[in-house]
Amino acid sequence: MRAFEAALGLARRHRESGLPMPRLSVAFDHRGIFRTQFLDDGLSNSQKRRPRLSHLHPAIREVFQPAAALHQIALGDIHAIHEDSARQHLSHTLALGGVPERLVRSMVAGVASPPSGEEPQVPTQRLTCAAITTEYFSRAAGDAASGTTLLEVFFEESAWSERLAYGRGLQLSHLLGSTSTIRLNLVSDCGAVSQGACIAPKFAVAAAQASATPVPGMPDA
């Protein structure tokens, strides 16, 4: 909840500064029970596939409502990301192939290189925390048409959520082609935010450096 409140505070400041409201998402690490125990009754298939906080069970909405009301942000404006959907998409992506083997080893626990001359098999081992975090980042950023260029990630460190997974997820996101600059924000028990650096994809940094390099024989801008 501290991370949720910090993220809403940033969104409110954007709005008060005349900037567009950023895309807001909450990730739920509740494997196997989100669809059956977190969603409200009577939702359409579209709402079940892409739920908002307003589509959650009333008892869960009550948890988030006070902070949302304080910052004057509707629960219907906040996306709900969940682990089951993230796992399904990751498994589908890996089954299709095309992910470099060195990245597959970061996404699936216990993956070994296939013997020389053999085709790599579809991974069936346990997905890593970094891989799931990468999928959360991708969904939070949105699709290519409306995606954000700067993804602010707020999290609290606990036995269930260690900062290492977020750091590895950030690195893996860019290796898998994410074009979003990502900043990790660690929120303490009292709500204080330790803001990390903005980490851009390496290809974006290289492109910016190339465009800033003076052409021989031409004056600087």
PDB file of C-alpha atoms in Angstrom:
ATOM      1  CA  MET A   1       0.000   0.000   0.000  1.00  0.00           C
ATOM      2  CA  ARG A   2       2.916   2.381   0.621  1.00  0.00           C
ATOM      3  CA  ALA A   3       4.123   1.811  -2.929  1.00  0.00           C
ATOM      4  CA  PHE A   4       0.570   2.279  -4.234  1.00  0.00           C
ATOM      5  CA  GLU A   5       0.200   5.579  -2.394  1.00  0.00           C
ATOM      6  CA  ALA A   6       3.589   6.810  -3.653  1.00  0.00           C
ATOM      7  CA  ALA A   7       2.685   5.981  -7.257  1.00  0.00           C
ATOM      8  CA  LEU A   8      -0.673   7.759  -6.961  1.00  0.00           C
ATOM      9  CA  GLY A   9       1.079  10.784  -5.497  1.00  0.00           C
ATOM     10  CA  LEU A  10       3.352  10.977  -8.539  1.00  0.00           C
ATOM     11  CA  ALA A  11       0.375  10.632 -10.899  1.00  0.00           C
ATOM     12  CA  ARG A  12      -1.483  13.416  -9.086  1.00  0.00           C
ATOM     13  CA  ARG A  13       1.545  15.729  -9.333  1.00  0.00           C
ATOM     14  CA  HIS A  14       1.690  15.058 -13.074  1.00  0.00           C
ATOM     15  CA  ARG A  15      -1.950  16.017 -13.416  1.00  0.00           C
ATOM     16  CA  GLU A  16      -1.581  19.142 -11.283  1.00  0.00           C
ATOM     17  CA  SER A  17       1.366  20.231 -13.442  1.00  0.00           C
ATOM     18  CA  GLY A  18      -0.793  20.019 -16.546  1.00  0.00           C
ATOM     19  CA  LEU A  19       0.833  16.822 -17.794  1.00  0.00           C
ATOM     20  CA  PRO A  20      -1.175  13.863 -19.098  1.00  0.00           C
ATOM     21  CA  MET A  21      -2.201  11.329 -16.476  1.00  0.00           C
ATOM     22  CA  PRO A  22       0.304   8.456 -16.636  1.00  0.00           C
ATOM     23  CA  ARG A  23      -0.837   4.899 -17.173  1.00  0.00           C
ATOM     24  CA  LEU A  24      -1.291   3.288 -13.728  1.00  0.00           C
ATOM     25  CA  SER A  25      -1.050  -0.427 -12.933  1.00  0.00           C
ATOM     26  CA  VAL A  26      -0.896  -2.676  -9.885  1.00  0.00           C
ATOM     27  CA  ALA A  27       0.707  -6.126 -10.111  1.00  0.00           C
ATOM     28  CA  PHE A  28      -0.769  -8.973  -8.058  1.00  0.00           C
ATOM     29  CA  ASP A  29       1.468 -11.933  -7.206  1.00  0.00           C
ATOM     30  CA  HIS A  30      -1.304 -14.421  -6.432  1.00  0.00           C
ATOM     31  CA  ARG A  31      -0.695 -17.485  -8.547  1.00  0.00           C
ATOM     32  CA  GLY A  32      -3.680 -19.655  -9.375  1.00  0.00           C
ATOM     33  CA  ILE A  33      -6.362 -17.709  -7.508  1.00  0.00           C
ATOM     34  CA  PHE A  34      -6.622 -14.249  -9.072  1.00  0.00           C
ATOM     35  CA  ARG A  35      -9.405 -15.026 -11.547  1.00  0.00           C
ATOM     36  CA  THR A  36     -11.389 -17.108  -9.047  1.00  0.00           C
ATOM     37  CA  GLN A  37     -10.982 -15.052  -5.877  1.00  0.00           C
ATOM     38  CA  PHE A  38     -10.022 -11.494  -6.835  1.00  0.00           C
ATOM     39  CA  LEU A  39     -12.456 -10.604  -9.619  1.00  0.00           C
ATOM     40  CA  ASP A  40     -16.011  -9.414  -9.007  1.00  0.00           C
ATOM     41  CA  ASP A  41     -19.020 -11.262 -10.392  1.00  0.00           C
ATOM     42  CA  GLY A  42     -20.784 -10.400 -13.633  1.00  0.00           C
ATOM     43  CA  LEU A  43     -17.781  -9.163 -15.610  1.00  0.00           C
ATOM     44  CA  SER A  44     -17.547  -9.390 -19.371  1.00  0.00           C
ATOM     45  CA  ASN A  45     -14.833 -11.502 -20.999  1.00  0.00           C
ATOM     46  CA  SER A  46     -13.010  -8.323 -21.973  1.00  0.00           C
ATOM     47  CA  GLN A  47     -13.056  -7.068 -18.381  1.00  0.00           C
ATOM     48  CA  LYS A  48     -11.767 -10.416 -17.144  1.00  0.00           C
ATOM     49  CA  ARG A  49      -8.904 -10.336 -19.646  1.00  0.00           C
ATOM     50  CA  ARG A  50      -7.927  -6.730 -18.909  1.00  0.00           C
ATOM     51  CA  PRO A  51      -9.247  -5.957 -15.420  1.00  0.00           C
ATOM     52  CA  ARG A  52      -9.095  -2.604 -13.652  1.00  0.00           C
ATOM     53  CA  LEU A  53      -9.127  -2.167  -9.881  1.00  0.00           C
ATOM     54  CA  SER A  54     -12.825  -1.316 -10.195  1.00  0.00           C
ATOM     55  CA  HIS A  55     -13.419  -4.877 -11.443  1.00  0.00           C
ATOM     56  CA  LEU A  56     -12.042  -6.509  -8.293  1.00  0.00           C
ATOM     57  CA  HIS A  57     -14.067  -8.043  -5.480  1.00  0.00           C
ATOM     58  CA  PRO A  58     -15.696  -5.343  -3.302  1.00  0.00           C
ATOM     59  CA  ALA A  59     -13.622  -6.360  -0.263  1.00  0.00           C
ATOM     60  CA  ILE A  60     -10.424  -5.782  -2.265  1.00  0.00           C
ATOM     61  CA  ARG A  61     -11.649  -2.506  -3.748  1.00  0.00           C
ATOM     62  CA  GLU A  62     -12.182  -1.241  -0.212  1.00  0.00           C
ATOM     63  CA  VAL A  63      -8.466  -1.684   0.469  1.00  0.00           C
ATOM     64  CA  PHE A  64      -7.426   0.569  -2.423  1.00  0.00           C
ATOM     65  CA  GLN A  65     -10.308   3.042  -2.420  1.00  0.00           C
ATOM     66  CA  PRO A  66      -9.147   5.386   0.413  1.00  0.00           C
ATOM     67  CA  ALA A  67      -5.773   6.137  -1.182  1.00  0.00           C
ATOM     68  CA  ALA A  68      -7.328   6.497  -4.637  1.00  0.00           C
ATOM     69  CA  ALA A  69      -9.990   8.867  -3.290  1.00  0.00           C
ATOM     70  CA  LEU A  70      -7.344  10.936  -1.481  1.00  0.00           C
ATOM     71  CA  HIS A  71      -5.533  11.531  -4.763  1.00  0.00           C
ATOM     72  CA  GLN A  72      -8.802  11.849  -6.717  1.00  0.00           C
ATOM     73  CA  ILE A  73      -8.001   8.966  -9.045  1.00  0.00           C
ATOM     74  CA  ALA A  74     -10.741   6.511  -9.998  1.00  0.00           C
ATOM     75  CA  LEU A  75     -10.146   2.795  -9.500  1.00  0.00           C
ATOM     76  CA  GLY A  76     -11.387   2.337 -13.053  1.00  0.00           C
ATOM     77  CA  ASP A  77      -8.314   4.259 -14.265  1.00  0.00           C
ATOM     78  CA  ILE A  78      -5.896   1.759 -12.706  1.00  0.00           C
ATOM     79  CA  HIS A  79      -5.011  -1.491 -14.459  1.00  0.00           C
ATOM     80  CA  ALA A  80      -4.739  -4.784 -12.548  1.00  0.00           C
ATOM     81  CA  ILE A  81      -1.890  -7.027 -13.722  1.00  0.00           C
ATOM     82  CA  HIS A  82      -1.773 -10.577 -12.395  1.00  0.00           C
ATOM     83  CA  GLU A  83       0.732 -13.395 -12.285  1.00  0.00           C
ATOM     84  CA  ASP A  84      -1.371 -16.066 -14.013  1.00  0.00           C
ATOM     85  CA  SER A  85      -1.764 -13.966 -17.158  1.00  0.00           C
ATOM     86  CA  ALA A  86       1.919 -13.040 -17.086  1.00  0.00           C
ATOM     87  CA  ARG A  87       2.919 -16.702 -16.835  1.00  0.00           C
ATOM     88  CA  GLN A  88       0.616 -17.694 -19.678  1.00  0.00           C
ATOM     89  CA  HIS A  89       2.070 -15.081 -21.997  1.00  0.00           C
ATOM     90  CA  LEU A  90       5.652 -15.929 -21.052  1.00  0.00           C
ATOM     91  CA  SER A  91       5.080 -19.654 -21.640  1.00  0.00           C
ATOM     92  CA  HIS A  92       3.496 -18.893 -25.008  1.00  0.00           C
ATOM     93  CA  THR A  93       6.419 -16.645 -25.980  1.00  0.00           C
ATOM     94  CA  LEU A  94       8.961 -19.298 -25.036  1.00  0.00           C
ATOM     95  CA  ALA A  95       7.032 -22.043 -26.821  1.00  0.00           C
ATOM     96  CA  LEU A  96       7.043 -20.018 -30.052  1.00  0.00           C
ATOM     97  CA  GLY A  97      10.817 -19.868 -29.948  1.00  0.00           C
ATOM     98  CA  GLY A  98      12.892 -16.978 -31.203  1.00  0.00           C
ATOM     99  CA  VAL A  99      14.114 -15.907 -27.755  1.00  0.00           C
ATOM    100  CA  PRO A 100      17.922 -16.144 -27.682  1.00  0.00           C
ATOM    101  CA  GLU A 101      19.137 -19.070 -25.606  1.00  0.00           C
ATOM    102  CA  ARG A 102      21.186 -16.827 -23.312  1.00  0.00           C
ATOM    103  CA  LEU A 103      17.983 -14.978 -22.380  1.00  0.00           C
ATOM    104  CA  VAL A 104      15.985 -18.177 -21.957  1.00  0.00           C
ATOM    105  CA  ARG A 105      18.478 -19.166 -19.266  1.00  0.00           C
ATOM    106  CA  SER A 106      17.535 -15.981 -17.392  1.00  0.00           C
ATOM    107  CA  MET A 107      13.818 -16.594 -17.843  1.00  0.00           C
ATOM    108  CA  VAL A 108      13.564 -20.265 -16.880  1.00  0.00           C
ATOM    109  CA  ALA A 109      15.230 -21.782 -13.816  1.00  0.00           C
ATOM    110  CA  GLY A 110      17.459 -24.759 -14.448  1.00  0.00           C
ATOM    111  CA  VAL A 111      17.751 -24.407 -18.234  1.00  0.00           C
ATOM    112  CA  ALA A 112      20.887 -26.024 -19.586  1.00  0.00           C
ATOM    113  CA  SER A 113      22.405 -25.673 -23.042  1.00  0.00           C
ATOM    114  CA  PRO A 114      21.339 -28.496 -25.419  1.00  0.00           C
ATOM    115  CA  PRO A 115      24.032 -30.937 -26.613  1.00  0.00           C
ATOM    116  CA  SER A 116      25.855 -29.879 -29.752  1.00  0.00           C
ATOM    117  CA  GLY A 117      23.796 -30.466 -32.866  1.00  0.00           C
ATOM    118  CA  GLU A 118      20.475 -30.850 -31.040  1.00  0.00           C
ATOM    119  CA  GLU A 119      17.554 -28.458 -31.237  1.00  0.00           C
ATOM    120  CA  PRO A 120      16.727 -26.648 -27.958  1.00  0.00           C
ATOM    121  CA  GLN A 121      13.570 -28.000 -26.337  1.00  0.00           C
ATOM    122  CA  VAL A 122      10.627 -25.885 -25.212  1.00  0.00           C
ATOM    123  CA  PRO A 123      11.347 -24.971 -21.586  1.00  0.00           C
ATOM    124  CA  THR A 124       9.075 -26.561 -19.019  1.00  0.00           C
ATOM    125  CA  GLN A 125      10.997 -25.570 -15.899  1.00  0.00           C
ATOM    126  CA  ARG A 126       9.994 -22.928 -13.395  1.00  0.00           C
ATOM    127  CA  LEU A 127       9.825 -19.350 -14.659  1.00  0.00           C
ATOM    128  CA  THR A 128      12.165 -17.014 -12.799  1.00  0.00           C
ATOM    129  CA  CYS A 129      11.118 -13.963 -10.800  1.00  0.00           C
ATOM    130  CA  ALA A 130      13.042 -11.818 -13.291  1.00  0.00           C
ATOM    131  CA  ALA A 131      10.975 -13.177 -16.187  1.00  0.00           C
ATOM    132  CA  ILE A 132       7.661 -12.547 -14.414  1.00  0.00           C
ATOM    133  CA  THR A 133       8.820  -9.057 -13.406  1.00  0.00           C
ATOM    134  CA  THR A 134       9.748  -8.376 -17.029  1.00  0.00           C
ATOM    135  CA  GLU A 135       6.216  -9.280 -18.098  1.00  0.00           C
ATOM    136  CA  TYR A 136       4.788  -6.977 -15.414  1.00  0.00           C
ATOM    137  CA  PHE A 137       6.939  -4.126 -16.746  1.00  0.00           C
ATOM    138  CA  SER A 138       5.811  -4.801 -20.311  1.00  0.00           C
ATOM    139  CA  ARG A 139       2.130  -4.766 -19.376  1.00  0.00           C
ATOM    140  CA  ALA A 140       2.502  -1.690 -17.198  1.00  0.00           C
ATOM    141  CA  ALA A 141       4.214   0.205 -20.036  1.00  0.00           C
ATOM    142  CA  GLY A 142       1.365  -0.552 -22.459  1.00  0.00           C
ATOM    143  CA  ASP A 143       1.433  -1.463 -26.134  1.00  0.00           C
ATOM    144  CA  ALA A 144       3.666   0.114 -28.746  1.00  0.00           C
ATOM    145  CA  ALA A 145       1.022   2.570 -29.925  1.00  0.00           C
ATOM    146  CA  SER A 146       0.225   4.052 -26.515  1.00  0.00           C
ATOM    147  CA  GLY A 147       3.133   2.851 -24.406  1.00  0.00           C
ATOM    148  CA  THR A 148       4.999   5.025 -21.959  1.00  0.00           C
ATOM    149  CA  THR A 149       8.545   6.188 -22.598  1.00  0.00           C
ATOM    150  CA  LEU A 150       9.334   6.345 -18.864  1.00  0.00           C
ATOM    151  CA  LEU A 151       8.109   3.596 -16.568  1.00  0.00           C
ATOM    152  CA  GLU A 152       8.204   4.484 -12.866  1.00  0.00           C
ATOM    153  CA  VAL A 153       8.168   1.293 -10.775  1.00  0.00           C
ATOM    154  CA  PHE A 154       7.265   1.592  -7.088  1.00  0.00           C
ATOM    155  CA  PHE A 155       7.845  -1.378  -4.798  1.00  0.00           C
ATOM    156  CA  GLU A 156       8.395  -2.273  -1.161  1.00  0.00           C
ATOM    157  CA  GLU A 157      11.094  -4.707  -0.177  1.00  0.00           C
ATOM    158  CA  SER A 158       9.867  -7.714   1.759  1.00  0.00           C
ATOM    159  CA  ALA A 159      10.273 -11.469   2.001  1.00  0.00           C
ATOM    160  CA  TRP A 160       7.924 -11.699  -0.998  1.00  0.00           C
ATOM    161  CA  SER A 161       9.470  -8.941  -3.079  1.00  0.00           C
ATOM    162  CA  GLU A 162      13.218  -8.398  -3.100  1.00  0.00           C
ATOM    163  CA  ARG A 163      14.850  -5.558  -5.014  1.00  0.00           C
ATOM    164  CA  LEU A 164      17.149  -7.997  -6.852  1.00  0.00           C
ATOM    165  CA  ALA A 165      14.197  -9.359  -8.837  1.00  0.00           C
ATOM    166  CA  TYR A 166      13.295  -5.839  -9.955  1.00  0.00           C
ATOM    167  CA  GLY A 167      16.857  -5.078 -11.021  1.00  0.00           C
ATOM    168  CA  ARG A 168      17.144  -8.287 -12.986  1.00  0.00           C
ATOM    169  CA  GLY A 169      13.708  -7.709 -14.474  1.00  0.00           C
ATOM    170  CA  LEU A 170      14.791  -4.260 -15.634  1.00  0.00           C
ATOM    171  CA  GLN A 171      17.895  -5.647 -17.340  1.00  0.00           C
ATOM    172  CA  LEU A 172      15.969  -8.495 -18.947  1.00  0.00           C
ATOM    173  CA  SER A 173      13.240  -6.124 -20.176  1.00  0.00           C
ATOM    174  CA  HIS A 174      15.748  -4.147 -22.203  1.00  0.00           C
ATOM    175  CA  LEU A 175      17.493  -7.266 -23.491  1.00  0.00           C
ATOM    176  CA  LEU A 176      14.118  -8.499 -24.742  1.00  0.00           C
ATOM    177  CA  GLY A 177      13.565  -5.265 -26.663  1.00  0.00           C
ATOM    178  CA  SER A 178      11.652  -2.950 -24.329  1.00  0.00           C
ATOM    179  CA  THR A 179      11.921   0.651 -25.498  1.00  0.00           C
ATOM    180  CA  SER A 180      10.866   2.162 -22.154  1.00  0.00           C
ATOM    181  CA  THR A 181      13.267   3.930 -19.849  1.00  0.00           C
ATOM    182  CA  ILE A 182      12.697   2.400 -16.401  1.00  0.00           C
ATOM    183  CA  ARG A 183      13.252   3.849 -12.936  1.00  0.00           C
ATOM    184  CA  LEU A 184      12.969   1.753  -9.770  1.00  0.00           C
ATOM    185  CA  ASN A 185      11.591   3.484  -6.683  1.00  0.00           C
ATOM    186  CA  LEU A 186      11.987   1.690  -3.345  1.00  0.00           C
ATOM    187  CA  VAL A 187       9.332   2.748  -0.829  1.00  0.00           C
ATOM    188  CA  SER A 188       9.997   2.347   2.905  1.00  0.00           C
ATOM    189  CA  ASP A 189       7.523   1.379   5.632  1.00  0.00           C
ATOM    190  CA  CYS A 190       6.984   5.063   6.392  1.00  0.00           C
ATOM    191  CA  GLY A 191       6.409   6.009   2.757  1.00  0.00           C
ATOM    192  CA  ALA A 192       9.825   7.523   2.017  1.00  0.00           C
ATOM    193  CA  VAL A 193      10.887   6.945  -1.605  1.00  0.00           C
ATOM    194  CA  SER A 194      14.461   6.048  -2.583  1.00  0.00           C
ATOM    195  CA  GLN A 195      14.525   6.998  -6.235  1.00  0.00           C
ATOM    196  CA  GLY A 196      16.857   5.118  -8.550  1.00  0.00           C
ATOM    197  CA  ALA A 197      18.408   6.315 -11.777  1.00  0.00           C
ATOM    198  CA  CYS A 198      16.481   6.353 -15.056  1.00  0.00           C
ATOM    199  CA  ILE A 199      17.814   3.375 -17.019  1.00  0.00           C
ATOM    200  CA  ALA A 200      17.313   3.621 -20.770  1.00  0.00           C
ATOM    201  CA  PRO A 201      17.707   0.744 -23.237  1.00  0.00           C
ATOM    202  CA  LYS A 202      21.291   0.545 -24.443  1.00  0.00           C
ATOM    203  CA  PHE A 203      20.284   0.955 -28.070  1.00  0.00           C
ATOM    204  CA  ALA A 204      18.432   4.177 -27.163  1.00  0.00           C
ATOM    205  CA  VAL A 205      21.493   5.522 -25.361  1.00  0.00           C
ATOM    206  CA  ALA A 206      23.704   4.623 -28.314  1.00  0.00           C
ATOM    207  CA  ALA A 207      21.318   6.325 -30.743  1.00  0.00           C
ATOM    208  CA  ALA A 208      21.241   9.489 -28.629  1.00  0.00           C
ATOM    209  CA  GLN A 209      25.031   9.550 -28.427  1.00  0.00           C
ATOM    210  CA  ALA A 210      25.320   9.026 -32.168  1.00  0.00           C
ATOM    211  CA  SER A 211      22.928  11.880 -32.920  1.00  0.00           C
ATOM    212  CA  ALA A 212      24.897  14.143 -30.569  1.00  0.00           C
ATOM    213  CA  THR A 213      28.272  13.318 -32.172  1.00  0.00           C
ATOM    214  CA  PRO A 214      29.428  16.208 -34.407  1.00  0.00           C
ATOM    215  CA  VAL A 215      29.904  15.249 -38.065  1.00  0.00           C
ATOM    216  CA  PRO A 216      33.495  15.888 -39.236  1.00  0.00           C
ATOM    217  CA  GLY A 217      33.706  19.163 -41.069  1.00  0.00           C
ATOM    218  CA  MET A 218      30.354  20.429 -39.769  1.00  0.00           C
ATOM    219  CA  PRO A 219      29.928  23.018 -36.993  1.00  0.00           C
ATOM    220  CA  ASP A 220      28.315  22.027 -33.705  1.00  0.00           C
ATOM    221  CA  ALA A 221      24.658  22.959 -33.312  1.00  0.00           C
TER     222      ALA A 221
END
